[in-house]
Amino acid sequence: MEREGRAVRAASGELVTIGEFARLSRLSAKALRRYDELGLLRPALVDPVNGYRYYDPAQVEGARLVAWLRRIGMPLNRIGRVVALDAGAAAVEVRAYWARVEAETAARRDLAMYLVDHLSAEGRTMSRMPDNAENDGSSGSAGSVRALAIRCAALTDIGVVRTANQDAAFAGPRLLAVADGFGEGGAEASAAAIEALKPSTWGRDGALSAADLLNALEDTADSAARAVRDAVAPCEAPDGSGTTLTAMLWTGSRLGLVHIGDSRAYLLRGGELFRITHDHSLVQSMIDDGSLSPEEAASHPGPALLLKALVGEARPAAVAVACRPDVRLQEVLAGDRYLLCSDGLSAVVDAADLRTAVVAADDPEEAVRRLVGLAREAGGPDNVACAVADVVVEE
């Protein structure tokens, strides 16, 4: 009866042909046929004899939404989820998608700017190099180059409220890392992410070139993602477990940064504390687009929704690449002090107090103790992980 009713509506002109619907919706007939095959936008009626598709004009608004979402580059599988939501939930989903796109664009921009600077410096060096520089044995005053090293410490704390600690931290001569786990397998995820970084030596005596280090960082980020998936696979809902990861890898001459989620890295240089990572969170995206001020963000009542993290679900290749951690190289100077921390510290201790504690500490061990103490004094509502490293001249 329902099919007969639709046939009557088609015959009476209440339904429109695919050509007319394409004109109304600004989608091509080819796209409409494709979306029908995918179950994304079904026609109201398909003639059982000739296969002609007919659409209800009431479907136009939904079809236009599909067209707009495709125009901003949203994948079809995600569009399917968005169009099934009510308007408010769909708006949140679109905001989250676009914030991730902007975060990925910012990461690519940072890498592009690094490559411009690196290649420009290399070009200036080559232009100053004598024709016989490779053969005359002159390699600059090697004795004037100061070897650098890092002195570091790490500490985690369960906090005052939580009953389990899902944060992890590590500090060693080649690796500084913090990870903030979440979900049923959060503790396993954070531990696995950091453990996946440990085996690499990252080029003894600074042997890795900048290009090699960037490639190594990409490989290690992929290894960490696989380790997290394996660690949380036994969970009832693996896609609900995961971790943030912020890590610095030291080659002896360079620092490589791997970052995903809302844990943070800071640099203390010249008495000023700079944040050198960008949170992959919905709140940060609202700050970026001006809909929320940093002061308002500090008291934002919503949950800490992450746009990117290492999670337990196996994802399609395109999605997995989009969710890959940011990687880049960091300029290093003797006297720098680096702080890596989970949001159990940064979300409850304001920037001024954070800077005071980092500046006042005589060494990394004292710094991590001071920082954990500050988080507990602020109520300790979450687990805390922090790692501090000083760049020093190697004796």
Tab-separated table of N, CA and C in Angstrom, residues 111 114 150 173-177 197 200-203 208-218 220-221 245-259 265 276-277 325-332 338 340 391:
chain	number	residue	atom	x	y	z
A	111	LEU	N	54.923	22.682	9.441
A	111	LEU	CA	55.933	21.871	8.761
A	111	LEU	C	56.432	22.573	7.502
A	114	TYR	N	58.792	25.276	8.512
A	114	TYR	CA	60.075	24.690	8.906
A	114	TYR	C	60.890	24.336	7.668
A	150	ILE	N	70.574	16.579	27.662
A	150	ILE	CA	69.425	16.947	28.475
A	150	ILE	C	69.506	16.264	29.834
A	173	PRO	N	67.530	9.915	28.718
A	173	PRO	CA	68.495	10.706	27.953
A	173	PRO	C	68.107	10.931	26.500
A	174	ARG	N	67.182	10.126	25.980
A	174	ARG	CA	66.742	10.295	24.597
A	174	ARG	C	65.264	10.609	24.445
A	175	LEU	N	64.493	10.490	25.507
A	175	LEU	CA	63.041	10.594	25.390
A	175	LEU	C	62.436	11.280	26.600
A	176	LEU	N	61.521	12.205	26.318
A	176	LEU	CA	60.697	12.866	27.321
A	176	LEU	C	59.254	12.714	26.844
A	177	ALA	N	58.355	12.162	27.692
A	177	ALA	CA	57.002	11.888	27.203
A	177	ALA	C	55.989	11.898	28.331
A	197	LEU	N	57.756	4.363	21.989
A	197	LEU	CA	58.777	5.342	21.637
A	197	LEU	C	60.161	4.960	22.153
A	200	SER	N	63.733	3.323	20.078
A	200	SER	CA	64.534	4.068	19.112
A	200	SER	C	65.663	4.840	19.790
A	201	THR	N	66.839	4.844	19.162
A	201	THR	CA	67.968	5.628	19.678
A	201	THR	C	68.067	6.981	18.998
A	202	TRP	N	67.300	7.184	17.911
A	202	TRP	CA	67.202	8.499	17.270
A	202	TRP	C	68.547	9.064	16.812
A	203	GLY	N	69.425	8.204	16.391
A	203	GLY	CA	70.667	8.699	15.816
A	203	GLY	C	71.693	9.041	16.857
A	208	LEU	N	71.351	11.733	12.852
A	208	LEU	CA	70.190	11.880	11.999
A	208	LEU	C	70.112	13.294	11.428
A	209	SER	N	69.906	13.380	10.112
A	209	SER	CA	69.667	14.685	9.499
A	209	SER	C	68.252	15.127	9.847
A	210	ALA	N	67.943	16.387	9.543
A	210	ALA	CA	66.608	16.899	9.824
A	210	ALA	C	65.553	16.085	9.082
A	211	ALA	N	65.808	15.788	7.804
A	211	ALA	CA	64.849	15.018	7.013
A	211	ALA	C	64.670	13.612	7.580
A	212	ASP	N	65.791	12.979	7.959
A	212	ASP	CA	65.708	11.634	8.534
A	212	ASP	C	64.929	11.643	9.843
A	213	LEU	N	65.125	12.674	10.648
A	213	LEU	CA	64.436	12.732	11.928
A	213	LEU	C	62.934	12.916	11.723
A	214	LEU	N	62.541	13.757	10.768
A	214	LEU	CA	61.112	13.913	10.492
A	214	LEU	C	60.493	12.590	10.060
A	215	ASN	N	61.193	11.846	9.204
A	215	ASN	CA	60.691	10.535	8.779
A	215	ASN	C	60.598	9.581	9.964
A	216	ALA	N	61.620	9.608	10.828
A	216	ALA	CA	61.616	8.742	12.007
A	216	ALA	C	60.470	9.099	12.946
A	217	LEU	N	60.178	10.390	13.074
A	217	LEU	CA	59.069	10.812	13.920
A	217	LEU	C	57.735	10.290	13.380
A	218	GLU	N	57.565	10.361	12.064
A	218	GLU	CA	56.341	9.841	11.448
A	218	GLU	C	56.209	8.341	11.716
A	220	THR	N	57.528	6.592	14.132
A	220	THR	CA	57.290	6.339	15.545
A	220	THR	C	55.863	6.683	15.933
A	221	ALA	N	55.310	7.746	15.362
A	221	ALA	CA	53.917	8.091	15.633
A	221	ALA	C	52.999	6.958	15.190
A	245	LEU	N	49.190	11.966	23.629
A	245	LEU	CA	50.639	11.709	23.660
A	245	LEU	C	51.369	12.990	23.279
A	246	THR	N	52.258	13.421	24.153
A	246	THR	CA	53.156	14.534	23.841
A	246	THR	C	54.556	14.083	24.233
A	247	ALA	N	55.449	14.053	23.245
A	247	ALA	CA	56.784	13.495	23.496
A	247	ALA	C	57.835	14.292	22.745
A	248	MET	N	59.033	14.334	23.325
A	248	MET	CA	60.191	14.950	22.681
A	248	MET	C	61.308	13.923	22.620
A	249	LEU	N	61.900	13.814	21.455
A	249	LEU	CA	62.936	12.820	21.217
A	249	LEU	C	64.237	13.540	20.887
A	250	TRP	N	65.278	13.208	21.622
A	250	TRP	CA	66.539	13.939	21.588
A	250	TRP	C	67.587	13.133	20.821
A	251	THR	N	68.179	13.758	19.799
A	251	THR	CA	69.203	13.075	19.009
A	251	THR	C	70.616	13.405	19.460
A	252	GLY	N	70.753	14.379	20.329
A	252	GLY	CA	72.067	14.878	20.686
A	252	GLY	C	72.320	16.240	20.086
A	253	SER	N	71.523	16.597	19.070
A	253	SER	CA	71.646	17.928	18.479
A	253	SER	C	70.295	18.546	18.147
A	254	ARG	N	69.256	17.723	18.103
A	254	ARG	CA	67.916	18.217	17.773
A	254	ARG	C	66.883	17.586	18.690
A	255	LEU	N	65.755	18.289	18.848
A	255	LEU	CA	64.587	17.739	19.515
A	255	LEU	C	63.487	17.557	18.481
A	256	GLY	N	62.918	16.362	18.433
A	256	GLY	CA	61.757	16.102	17.600
A	256	GLY	C	60.521	16.028	18.480
A	257	LEU	N	59.436	16.671	18.062
A	257	LEU	CA	58.209	16.729	18.850
A	257	LEU	C	57.132	15.873	18.203
A	258	VAL	N	56.482	15.028	19.003
A	258	VAL	CA	55.318	14.244	18.586
A	258	VAL	C	54.170	14.651	19.503
A	259	HIS	N	53.024	15.043	18.922
A	259	HIS	CA	51.949	15.582	19.765
A	259	HIS	C	50.584	15.251	19.189
A	265	ALA	N	53.186	20.808	25.724
A	265	ALA	CA	54.618	21.041	25.885
A	265	ALA	C	54.846	22.545	25.990
A	276	ILE	N	54.226	25.441	23.259
A	276	ILE	CA	54.691	25.140	21.906
A	276	ILE	C	53.865	24.041	21.240
A	277	THR	N	52.775	23.625	21.868
A	277	THR	CA	51.850	22.686	21.234
A	277	THR	C	50.472	23.321	21.163
A	325	PRO	N	49.477	12.001	14.780
A	325	PRO	CA	50.036	13.076	15.609
A	325	PRO	C	50.785	14.117	14.779
A	326	ASP	N	50.824	15.348	15.294
A	326	ASP	CA	51.668	16.382	14.709
A	326	ASP	C	53.122	16.024	14.982
A	327	VAL	N	53.984	16.259	14.011
A	327	VAL	CA	55.418	16.062	14.228
A	327	VAL	C	56.155	17.288	13.699
A	328	ARG	N	57.204	17.691	14.394
A	328	ARG	CA	58.032	18.797	13.923
A	328	ARG	C	59.341	18.803	14.707
A	329	LEU	N	60.280	19.613	14.254
A	329	LEU	CA	61.553	19.762	14.940
A	329	LEU	C	61.538	21.044	15.754
A	330	GLN	N	62.248	21.033	16.867
A	330	GLN	CA	62.278	22.165	17.776
A	330	GLN	C	63.706	22.694	17.894
A	331	GLU	N	63.859	24.001	17.708
A	331	GLU	CA	65.161	24.633	17.896
A	331	GLU	C	65.596	24.490	19.349
A	332	VAL	N	66.863	24.176	19.572
A	332	VAL	CA	67.366	23.923	20.924
A	332	VAL	C	68.503	24.884	21.241
A	338	TYR	N	62.288	22.544	29.229
A	338	TYR	CA	61.051	22.084	28.616
A	338	TYR	C	60.168	21.415	29.665
A	340	LEU	N	56.596	19.077	29.802
A	340	LEU	CA	55.510	18.334	29.184
A	340	LEU	C	54.552	17.949	30.296
A	391	VAL	N	68.221	21.682	28.892
A	391	VAL	CA	69.251	21.516	27.869
A	391	VAL	C	70.532	22.129	28.413
